[in-house]
PDB file of C-alpha atoms and ligand atoms in Angstrom:
ATOM      1  CA  MET N   7      -8.805 -74.040  30.603  1.00 86.00           C
ATOM      2  CA  ARG N   8      -8.045 -71.770  27.670  1.00 96.00           C
ATOM      3  CA  LYS N   9      -4.692 -70.046  27.358  1.00 98.00           C
ATOM      4  CA  GLN N  10      -4.197 -66.495  28.615  1.00 98.00           C
ATOM      5  CA  ILE N  11      -1.661 -64.816  26.348  1.00 98.00           C
ATOM      6  CA  ALA N  12       0.454 -61.661  26.476  1.00 98.00           C
ATOM      7  CA  ALA N  13       1.724 -61.131  22.932  1.00 98.00           C
ATOM      8  CA  ALA N  14       4.168 -58.399  21.948  1.00 98.00           C
ATOM      9  CA  ASN N  15       4.031 -57.089  18.391  1.00 98.00           C
ATOM     10  CA  TRP N  16       7.211 -55.150  17.738  1.00 98.00           C
ATOM     11  CA  LYS N  17       6.044 -54.237  14.208  1.00 98.00           C
ATOM     12  CA  MET N  18       8.895 -52.584  12.230  1.00 98.00           C
ATOM     13  CA  ASN N  19      10.749 -51.200  15.242  1.00 98.00           C
ATOM     14  CA  LEU N  20      14.122 -51.603  16.980  1.00 98.00           C
ATOM     15  CA  THR N  21      17.563 -52.609  15.758  1.00 98.00           C
ATOM     16  CA  LEU N  22      18.858 -56.094  16.466  1.00 98.00           C
ATOM     17  CA  GLN N  23      20.845 -54.783  19.436  1.00 98.00           C
ATOM     18  CA  GLN N  24      17.873 -52.892  20.858  1.00 98.00           C
ATOM     19  CA  GLY N  25      15.644 -55.933  20.391  1.00 98.00           C
ATOM     20  CA  GLU N  26      18.128 -58.183  22.139  1.00 98.00           C
ATOM     21  CA  GLN N  27      18.405 -55.794  25.061  1.00 98.00           C
ATOM     22  CA  LEU N  28      14.634 -55.471  25.375  1.00 98.00           C
ATOM     23  CA  LEU N  29      14.156 -59.243  25.352  1.00 98.00           C
ATOM     24  CA  THR N  30      16.892 -59.694  27.952  1.00 97.00           C
ATOM     25  CA  HIS N  31      15.218 -57.208  30.290  1.00 97.00           C
ATOM     26  CA  ILE N  32      11.748 -58.645  29.887  1.00 97.00           C
ATOM     27  CA  LEU N  33      12.791 -62.288  30.206  1.00 96.00           C
ATOM     28  CA  ALA N  34      14.777 -61.548  33.354  1.00 95.00           C
ATOM     29  CA  ALA N  35      11.828 -59.813  34.999  1.00 94.00           C
ATOM     30  CA  ALA N  36       8.773 -61.796  33.917  1.00 86.00           C
ATOM     31  CA  LYS N  37       7.908 -65.430  33.441  1.00 74.00           C
ATOM     32  CA  PRO N  38       4.520 -66.941  32.725  1.00 76.00           C
ATOM     33  CA  SER N  39       3.289 -67.580  36.263  1.00 80.00           C
ATOM     34  CA  LYS N  40       0.499 -70.077  35.605  1.00 91.00           C
ATOM     35  CA  GLN N  41       0.254 -73.261  33.595  1.00 92.00           C
ATOM     36  CA  ASN N  42      -2.205 -71.679  31.145  1.00 95.00           C
ATOM     37  CA  HIS N  43      -0.234 -68.470  30.640  1.00 97.00           C
ATOM     38  CA  GLN N  44       1.792 -67.841  27.502  1.00 97.00           C
ATOM     39  CA  VAL N  45       4.090 -65.005  26.503  1.00 97.00           C
ATOM     40  CA  VAL N  46       4.713 -64.432  22.800  1.00 98.00           C
ATOM     41  CA  PHE N  47       7.075 -62.038  21.044  1.00 98.00           C
ATOM     42  CA  ALA N  48       6.265 -61.234  17.406  1.00 98.00           C
ATOM     43  CA  VAL N  49       9.561 -59.857  16.159  1.00 98.00           C
ATOM     44  CA  PRO N  50      10.781 -58.764  12.694  1.00 98.00           C
ATOM     45  CA  PHE N  51      11.980 -61.614  10.448  1.00 98.00           C
ATOM     46  CA  PRO N  52      15.729 -60.857  10.772  1.00 98.00           C
ATOM     47  CA  TYR N  53      15.506 -61.166  14.572  1.00 98.00           C
ATOM     48  CA  LEU N  54      13.636 -64.464  14.735  1.00 98.00           C
ATOM     49  CA  ALA N  55      16.729 -66.640  15.169  1.00 98.00           C
ATOM     50  CA  MET N  56      18.155 -64.418  17.906  1.00 98.00           C
ATOM     51  CA  ALA N  57      14.817 -64.304  19.736  1.00 98.00           C
ATOM     52  CA  GLN N  58      14.200 -68.036  19.388  1.00 98.00           C
ATOM     53  CA  GLU N  59      17.613 -68.735  20.866  1.00 97.00           C
ATOM     54  CA  ARG N  60      16.954 -66.351  23.766  1.00 96.00           C
ATOM     55  CA  ILE N  61      13.746 -68.110  24.811  1.00 96.00           C
ATOM     56  CA  SER N  62      14.982 -71.647  24.308  1.00 93.00           C
ATOM     57  CA  GLY N  63      14.066 -73.867  27.240  1.00 89.00           C
ATOM     58  CA  MET N  64      11.718 -71.259  28.767  1.00 93.00           C
ATOM     59  CA  ALA N  65       8.330 -72.779  29.499  1.00 92.00           C
ATOM     60  CA  GLY N  66       5.304 -70.958  28.106  1.00 94.00           C
ATOM     61  CA  THR N  67       7.380 -68.453  26.109  1.00 96.00           C
ATOM     62  CA  PHE N  68       7.274 -68.384  22.317  1.00 97.00           C
ATOM     63  CA  ILE N  69       8.406 -66.395  19.311  1.00 98.00           C
ATOM     64  CA  ALA N  70       6.078 -65.409  16.478  1.00 98.00           C
ATOM     65  CA  ALA N  71       6.613 -64.109  12.976  1.00 98.00           C
ATOM     66  CA  GLN N  72       4.545 -61.074  11.972  1.00 98.00           C
ATOM     67  CA  ASN N  73       3.544 -62.536   8.611  1.00 98.00           C
ATOM     68  CA  CYS N  74       4.244 -65.445   6.268  1.00 98.00           C
ATOM     69  CA  SER N  75       3.759 -66.297   2.620  1.00 98.00           C
ATOM     70  CA  ASP N  76       0.658 -68.081   1.385  1.00 98.00           C
ATOM     71  CA  LYS N  77       2.949 -70.107  -0.909  1.00 97.00           C
ATOM     72  CA  LYS N  78       4.915 -73.197   0.058  1.00 97.00           C
ATOM     73  CA  SER N  79       8.225 -72.297  -1.629  1.00 97.00           C
ATOM     74  CA  GLY N  80       9.650 -71.125  -4.926  1.00 98.00           C
ATOM     75  CA  ALA N  81      10.292 -67.977  -6.932  1.00 98.00           C
ATOM     76  CA  TYR N  82       8.708 -65.398  -4.628  1.00 98.00           C
ATOM     77  CA  THR N  83      11.534 -62.953  -3.980  1.00 98.00           C
ATOM     78  CA  GLY N  84      11.363 -61.331  -0.573  1.00 97.00           C
ATOM     79  CA  GLU N  85       8.767 -63.712   0.854  1.00 98.00           C
ATOM     80  CA  VAL N  86       9.175 -65.969   3.901  1.00 98.00           C
ATOM     81  CA  SER N  87       7.588 -69.419   3.998  1.00 98.00           C
ATOM     82  CA  VAL N  88       6.056 -71.295   6.905  1.00 98.00           C
ATOM     83  CA  GLU N  89       8.599 -74.046   6.389  1.00 98.00           C
ATOM     84  CA  MET N  90      11.430 -71.543   6.902  1.00 98.00           C
ATOM     85  CA  LEU N  91       9.834 -70.319  10.120  1.00 98.00           C
ATOM     86  CA  GLN N  92       9.372 -73.847  11.281  1.00 97.00           C
ATOM     87  CA  SER N  93      13.011 -74.672  10.660  1.00 97.00           C
ATOM     88  CA  LEU N  94      13.883 -71.953  13.198  1.00 97.00           C
ATOM     89  CA  GLY N  95      11.533 -73.455  15.779  1.00 96.00           C
ATOM     90  CA  ILE N  96       8.993 -70.620  15.509  1.00 97.00           C
ATOM     91  CA  ARG N  97       5.582 -71.547  16.867  1.00 95.00           C
ATOM     92  CA  PHE N  98       3.193 -68.651  16.026  1.00 98.00           C
ATOM     93  CA  VAL N  99       2.492 -66.344  13.083  1.00 98.00           C
ATOM     94  CA  VAL N 100       0.455 -63.131  13.289  1.00 98.00           C
ATOM     95  CA  LEU N 101      -1.929 -63.076  10.330  1.00 98.00           C
ATOM     96  CA  GLY N 102      -4.235 -60.389   9.020  1.00 97.00           C
ATOM     97  CA  HIS N 103      -3.018 -57.499  11.117  1.00 98.00           C
ATOM     98  CA  SER N 104      -4.964 -54.398  10.064  1.00 97.00           C
ATOM     99  CA  GLU N 105      -1.703 -52.806   8.890  1.00 97.00           C
ATOM    100  CA  ARG N 106      -1.190 -55.702   6.472  1.00 98.00           C
ATOM    101  CA  ARG N 107      -4.804 -55.597   5.372  1.00 97.00           C
ATOM    102  CA  GLU N 108      -4.599 -51.851   4.753  1.00 96.00           C
ATOM    103  CA  TYR N 109      -1.077 -51.269   3.385  1.00 97.00           C
ATOM    104  CA  PHE N 110      -0.490 -54.623   1.677  1.00 97.00           C
ATOM    105  CA  ASN N 111      -4.031 -55.295   0.507  1.00 97.00           C
ATOM    106  CA  GLU N 112      -4.408 -58.585   2.343  1.00 98.00           C
ATOM    107  CA  SER N 113      -7.944 -59.850   1.820  1.00 98.00           C
ATOM    108  CA  ASN N 114     -10.021 -62.271   3.873  1.00 97.00           C
ATOM    109  CA  ARG N 115      -9.544 -64.789   1.071  1.00 97.00           C
ATOM    110  CA  LEU N 116      -5.733 -64.479   1.019  1.00 98.00           C
ATOM    111  CA  LEU N 117      -5.741 -64.835   4.802  1.00 98.00           C
ATOM    112  CA  ALA N 118      -7.742 -68.049   4.484  1.00 98.00           C
ATOM    113  CA  GLU N 119      -4.878 -69.389   2.309  1.00 98.00           C
ATOM    114  CA  LYS N 120      -2.271 -68.280   4.831  1.00 98.00           C
ATOM    115  CA  LEU N 121      -4.239 -69.917   7.634  1.00 98.00           C
ATOM    116  CA  ASN N 122      -4.332 -73.155   5.667  1.00 98.00           C
ATOM    117  CA  ILE N 123      -0.620 -73.293   5.042  1.00 98.00           C
ATOM    118  CA  CYS N 124       0.118 -72.489   8.699  1.00 98.00           C
ATOM    119  CA  LEU N 125      -2.218 -75.159  10.011  1.00 98.00           C
ATOM    120  CA  GLU N 126      -0.968 -77.774   7.543  1.00 97.00           C
ATOM    121  CA  ASN N 127       2.480 -77.143   9.009  1.00 96.00           C
ATOM    122  CA  LYS N 128       1.462 -77.079  12.671  1.00 95.00           C
ATOM    123  CA  MET N 129       2.142 -73.363  12.993  1.00 97.00           C
ATOM    124  CA  GLN N 130      -0.347 -71.517  15.217  1.00 98.00           C
ATOM    125  CA  PRO N 131      -1.885 -68.415  13.626  1.00 98.00           C
ATOM    126  CA  ILE N 132      -2.755 -65.352  15.682  1.00 98.00           C
ATOM    127  CA  PHE N 133      -5.580 -64.167  13.458  1.00 98.00           C
ATOM    128  CA  CYS N 134      -6.386 -60.455  13.713  1.00 98.00           C
ATOM    129  CA  CYS N 135      -9.766 -58.922  13.046  1.00 98.00           C
ATOM    130  CA  GLY N 136     -11.382 -55.597  13.864  1.00 98.00           C
ATOM    131  CA  GLU N 137     -13.233 -52.650  12.415  1.00 97.00           C
ATOM    132  CA  ALA N 138     -12.267 -49.120  11.362  1.00 95.00           C
ATOM    133  CA  LEU N 139     -13.646 -46.028  13.065  1.00 92.00           C
ATOM    134  CA  GLN N 140     -16.328 -45.278  10.470  1.00 93.00           C
ATOM    135  CA  ILE N 141     -17.713 -48.798  10.866  1.00 95.00           C
ATOM    136  CA  ARG N 142     -17.819 -48.402  14.645  1.00 94.00           C
ATOM    137  CA  GLU N 143     -19.536 -45.038  14.226  1.00 91.00           C
ATOM    138  CA  ALA N 144     -22.097 -46.578  11.898  1.00 95.00           C
ATOM    139  CA  GLY N 145     -22.721 -49.271  14.525  1.00 95.00           C
ATOM    140  CA  THR N 146     -22.030 -52.151  12.105  1.00 97.00           C
ATOM    141  CA  GLN N 147     -18.906 -53.522  13.793  1.00 97.00           C
ATOM    142  CA  ASN N 148     -20.493 -56.872  14.649  1.00 98.00           C
ATOM    143  CA  GLU N 149     -21.504 -57.561  11.045  1.00 98.00           C
ATOM    144  CA  PHE N 150     -18.071 -56.470   9.836  1.00 98.00           C
ATOM    145  CA  VAL N 151     -16.134 -58.722  12.210  1.00 98.00           C
ATOM    146  CA  ALA N 152     -18.532 -61.622  11.613  1.00 98.00           C
ATOM    147  CA  GLN N 153     -17.764 -61.347   7.894  1.00 98.00           C
ATOM    148  CA  GLN N 154     -13.995 -61.384   8.525  1.00 98.00           C
ATOM    149  CA  LEU N 155     -14.378 -64.542  10.619  1.00 98.00           C
ATOM    150  CA  LYS N 156     -16.646 -66.193   8.085  1.00 98.00           C
ATOM    151  CA  GLU N 157     -14.476 -65.524   5.048  1.00 98.00           C
ATOM    152  CA  SER N 158     -11.151 -66.481   6.609  1.00 98.00           C
ATOM    153  CA  LEU N 159     -11.954 -69.124   9.228  1.00 98.00           C
ATOM    154  CA  TYR N 160     -15.137 -71.061   8.616  1.00 98.00           C
ATOM    155  CA  HIS N 161     -13.672 -73.461   6.066  1.00 98.00           C
ATOM    156  CA  LEU N 162     -11.520 -74.863   8.909  1.00 98.00           C
ATOM    157  CA  SER N 163     -12.496 -77.935  10.903  1.00 98.00           C
ATOM    158  CA  GLY N 164     -13.196 -77.497  14.616  1.00 97.00           C
ATOM    159  CA  GLU N 165      -9.922 -79.239  15.368  1.00 97.00           C
ATOM    160  CA  GLN N 166      -8.030 -76.794  13.145  1.00 98.00           C
ATOM    161  CA  LEU N 167      -9.809 -73.802  14.610  1.00 98.00           C
ATOM    162  CA  GLN N 168      -8.640 -74.830  18.063  1.00 98.00           C
ATOM    163  CA  GLN N 169      -5.081 -74.106  16.921  1.00 98.00           C
ATOM    164  CA  VAL N 170      -5.994 -70.508  16.074  1.00 98.00           C
ATOM    165  CA  VAL N 171      -5.662 -67.596  18.477  1.00 98.00           C
ATOM    166  CA  ILE N 172      -7.938 -64.671  17.624  1.00 98.00           C
ATOM    167  CA  ALA N 173      -6.927 -61.061  18.246  1.00 98.00           C
ATOM    168  CA  TYR N 174      -9.659 -58.430  18.148  1.00 98.00           C
ATOM    169  CA  GLU N 175      -7.980 -55.138  17.311  1.00 97.00           C
ATOM    170  CA  PRO N 176     -10.318 -52.242  16.608  1.00 96.00           C
ATOM    171  CA  ILE N 177      -8.367 -50.095  14.148  1.00 93.00           C
ATOM    172  CA  TRP N 178      -9.444 -46.886  15.856  1.00 90.00           C
ATOM    173  CA  ALA N 179      -7.646 -48.016  19.012  1.00 88.00           C
ATOM    174  CA  ILE N 180      -4.333 -49.033  17.398  1.00 85.00           C
ATOM    175  CA  GLY N 181      -1.481 -46.664  18.162  1.00 81.00           C
ATOM    176  CA  THR N 182      -3.953 -43.903  18.953  1.00 82.00           C
ATOM    177  CA  GLY N 183      -3.801 -44.067  22.729  1.00 77.00           C
ATOM    178  CA  LYS N 184      -7.573 -44.514  22.543  1.00 79.00           C
ATOM    179  CA  THR N 185      -8.358 -47.886  24.093  1.00 82.00           C
ATOM    180  CA  ALA N 186     -11.679 -49.622  23.721  1.00 84.00           C
ATOM    181  CA  SER N 187     -13.371 -49.562  27.101  1.00 91.00           C
ATOM    182  CA  SER N 188     -13.316 -52.901  28.874  1.00 94.00           C
ATOM    183  CA  ALA N 189     -17.076 -53.081  28.275  1.00 96.00           C
ATOM    184  CA  GLN N 190     -16.623 -52.510  24.523  1.00 95.00           C
ATOM    185  CA  ALA N 191     -13.881 -55.141  24.391  1.00 96.00           C
ATOM    186  CA  GLN N 192     -15.925 -57.660  26.378  1.00 98.00           C
ATOM    187  CA  GLU N 193     -18.986 -57.053  24.198  1.00 98.00           C
ATOM    188  CA  MET N 194     -17.099 -57.776  20.978  1.00 98.00           C
ATOM    189  CA  HIS N 195     -15.179 -60.719  22.424  1.00 98.00           C
ATOM    190  CA  ALA N 196     -18.418 -62.291  23.640  1.00 98.00           C
ATOM    191  CA  PHE N 197     -19.933 -61.684  20.206  1.00 98.00           C
ATOM    192  CA  ILE N 198     -16.951 -63.380  18.498  1.00 98.00           C
ATOM    193  CA  ARG N 199     -17.203 -66.360  20.844  1.00 98.00           C
ATOM    194  CA  GLN N 200     -20.932 -66.591  20.215  1.00 98.00           C
ATOM    195  CA  GLN N 201     -20.322 -66.606  16.434  1.00 98.00           C
ATOM    196  CA  LEU N 202     -17.740 -69.379  16.832  1.00 98.00           C
ATOM    197  CA  ALA N 203     -20.145 -71.327  19.040  1.00 98.00           C
ATOM    198  CA  ALA N 204     -22.876 -71.091  16.410  1.00 98.00           C
ATOM    199  CA  GLN N 205     -20.480 -72.469  13.821  1.00 98.00           C
ATOM    200  CA  TYR N 206     -18.448 -74.985  15.831  1.00 98.00           C
ATOM    201  CA  GLY N 207     -20.314 -75.575  19.088  1.00 98.00           C
ATOM    202  CA  ALA N 208     -19.732 -74.208  22.572  1.00 98.00           C
ATOM    203  CA  THR N 209     -16.893 -76.563  23.531  1.00 97.00           C
ATOM    204  CA  VAL N 210     -14.708 -75.432  20.638  1.00 98.00           C
ATOM    205  CA  ALA N 211     -15.671 -71.762  21.089  1.00 98.00           C
ATOM    206  CA  ASP N 212     -14.875 -71.868  24.800  1.00 98.00           C
ATOM    207  CA  SER N 213     -11.412 -73.239  24.135  1.00 98.00           C
ATOM    208  CA  ILE N 214     -10.312 -70.410  21.791  1.00 98.00           C
ATOM    209  CA  SER N 215      -8.184 -67.592  23.219  1.00 98.00           C
ATOM    210  CA  ILE N 216      -9.409 -64.174  22.090  1.00 98.00           C
ATOM    211  CA  LEU N 217      -6.872 -61.397  22.683  1.00 98.00           C
ATOM    212  CA  TYR N 218      -7.617 -57.685  22.701  1.00 97.00           C
ATOM    213  CA  GLY N 219      -5.278 -55.285  20.883  1.00 97.00           C
ATOM    214  CA  GLY N 220      -5.286 -51.500  20.656  1.00 95.00           C
ATOM    215  CA  SER N 221      -3.374 -49.236  23.055  1.00 94.00           C
ATOM    216  CA  VAL N 222      -3.020 -51.898  25.746  1.00 96.00           C
ATOM    217  CA  LYS N 223      -0.640 -50.638  28.420  1.00 96.00           C
ATOM    218  CA  ALA N 224       0.307 -51.385  32.011  1.00 97.00           C
ATOM    219  CA  ALA N 225      -2.320 -48.908  33.222  1.00 97.00           C
ATOM    220  CA  ASN N 226      -5.293 -50.590  31.516  1.00 97.00           C
ATOM    221  CA  ALA N 227      -4.229 -54.244  31.163  1.00 98.00           C
ATOM    222  CA  VAL N 228      -5.674 -55.513  34.466  1.00 98.00           C
ATOM    223  CA  GLU N 229      -9.068 -53.980  33.742  1.00 97.00           C
ATOM    224  CA  LEU N 230      -9.166 -55.286  30.147  1.00 97.00           C
ATOM    225  CA  PHE N 231      -7.886 -58.773  30.962  1.00 98.00           C
ATOM    226  CA  SER N 232     -10.314 -59.157  33.852  1.00 98.00           C
ATOM    227  CA  GLN N 233     -13.198 -59.321  31.396  1.00 98.00           C
ATOM    228  CA  PRO N 234     -14.449 -62.913  31.091  1.00 98.00           C
ATOM    229  CA  ASP N 235     -13.948 -63.199  27.317  1.00 98.00           C
ATOM    230  CA  VAL N 236     -10.689 -61.246  27.089  1.00 98.00           C
ATOM    231  CA  ASP N 237      -7.868 -63.787  27.217  1.00 98.00           C
ATOM    232  CA  GLY N 238      -4.920 -61.398  27.150  1.00 98.00           C
ATOM    233  CA  GLY N 239      -3.607 -58.883  24.672  1.00 98.00           C
ATOM    234  CA  LEU N 240      -1.690 -58.231  21.465  1.00 98.00           C
ATOM    235  CA  VAL N 241       0.419 -55.240  22.328  1.00 98.00           C
ATOM    236  CA  GLY N 242       2.228 -52.804  20.033  1.00 97.00           C
ATOM    237  CA  GLY N 243       3.774 -49.631  21.481  1.00 97.00           C
ATOM    238  CA  ALA N 244       3.816 -50.721  25.132  1.00 98.00           C
ATOM    239  CA  SER N 245       5.608 -53.966  24.241  1.00 98.00           C
ATOM    240  CA  LEU N 246       8.670 -51.912  23.278  1.00 98.00           C
ATOM    241  CA  ILE N 247       9.103 -50.713  26.875  1.00 98.00           C
ATOM    242  CA  ALA N 248      10.369 -53.447  29.192  1.00 98.00           C
ATOM    243  CA  GLU N 249       8.591 -52.324  32.397  1.00 97.00           C
ATOM    244  CA  GLU N 250       5.314 -51.837  30.527  1.00 98.00           C
ATOM    245  CA  PHE N 251       5.323 -55.275  28.956  1.00 98.00           C
ATOM    246  CA  VAL N 252       6.439 -56.955  32.191  1.00 98.00           C
ATOM    247  CA  ALA N 253       3.439 -55.376  33.941  1.00 97.00           C
ATOM    248  CA  ILE N 254       1.168 -56.475  31.098  1.00 98.00           C
ATOM    249  CA  ILE N 255       2.397 -60.066  31.472  1.00 97.00           C
ATOM    250  CA  SER N 256       1.620 -59.985  35.166  1.00 96.00           C
ATOM    251  CA  ALA N 257      -1.879 -58.665  34.426  1.00 97.00           C
ATOM    252  CA  LEU N 258      -2.897 -61.983  32.837  1.00 97.00           C
ATOM    253  CA  LYS N 259      -5.643 -63.635  34.871  1.00 94.00           C
TER     254      LYS N 259
HETATM  255  P1  13P W 328      -0.713 -50.485  19.951  1.00 86.66           P
HETATM  256  O1  13P W 328      -0.628 -51.310  21.186  1.00 86.66           O
HETATM  257  O2  13P W 328       0.519 -49.686  19.664  1.00 86.66           O
HETATM  258  O3  13P W 328      -1.981 -49.695  19.878  1.00 86.66           O
HETATM  259  O4  13P W 328      -0.770 -51.531  18.720  1.00 86.66           O
HETATM  260  C1  13P W 328      -1.688 -52.558  18.775  1.00 86.66           C
HETATM  261  C2  13P W 328      -1.379 -53.526  17.710  1.00 86.66           C
HETATM  262  O5  13P W 328      -1.544 -53.242  16.540  1.00 86.66           O
HETATM  263  C3  13P W 328      -0.829 -54.829  18.104  1.00 86.66           C
HETATM  264  O6  13P W 328      -0.804 -55.705  17.013  1.00 86.66           O
END
């Protein structure tokens, strides 16, 4: 049975003290309730050690970095390597968020490199994909997402792909309060799974968790997560509010 995942993406928000308080509240109120449920917190780099310590010994709860370098080590001032993350016990890395693609020019090809270095080091990528509004309006979102998958993922073996979590985040729904309808989310998630099945076979495709991201909140999580191909969410704004994220965790199917 594939994993159902509630993943918080704090982005560049909160002080250390605020982050600690938020984690304390959420962890006290919500625990993954089923064997196949996972809760992930993608926190800013300086808070990784604190967060990792907070979740230590908690089943099904993990910390993620929001990015990593495509290089192993060396003279890359300001970068953070997978090996460093690993030495803290970090298990997941968010890769290819639309904000990194847009503001830091991350290309499908660079993301393929980052995926490689993560997988070589047993770090699980949460690979983000998704189209901008003008692509949705032109009706070419399937082609666009298929290209993102092809250029960043299809060099991987089936076994490697099974370590990847995919997050579909339509850019027009991120931070806008405008959520994709559950039908729109299901349609794209089914399309992504179908693409993976064509490339890797149905068994591999069926085992991959595909999360939805874009204005997920307590009020819409149950409806979104109830869709057959939506395996949880990657949550920005609502993950910064303890009661919201606790409700989102309990909306996992
Ligand atoms: P919001 O939930 O704030 O729309 O952000 C979604 C997102 O980008 C998660 O990675």
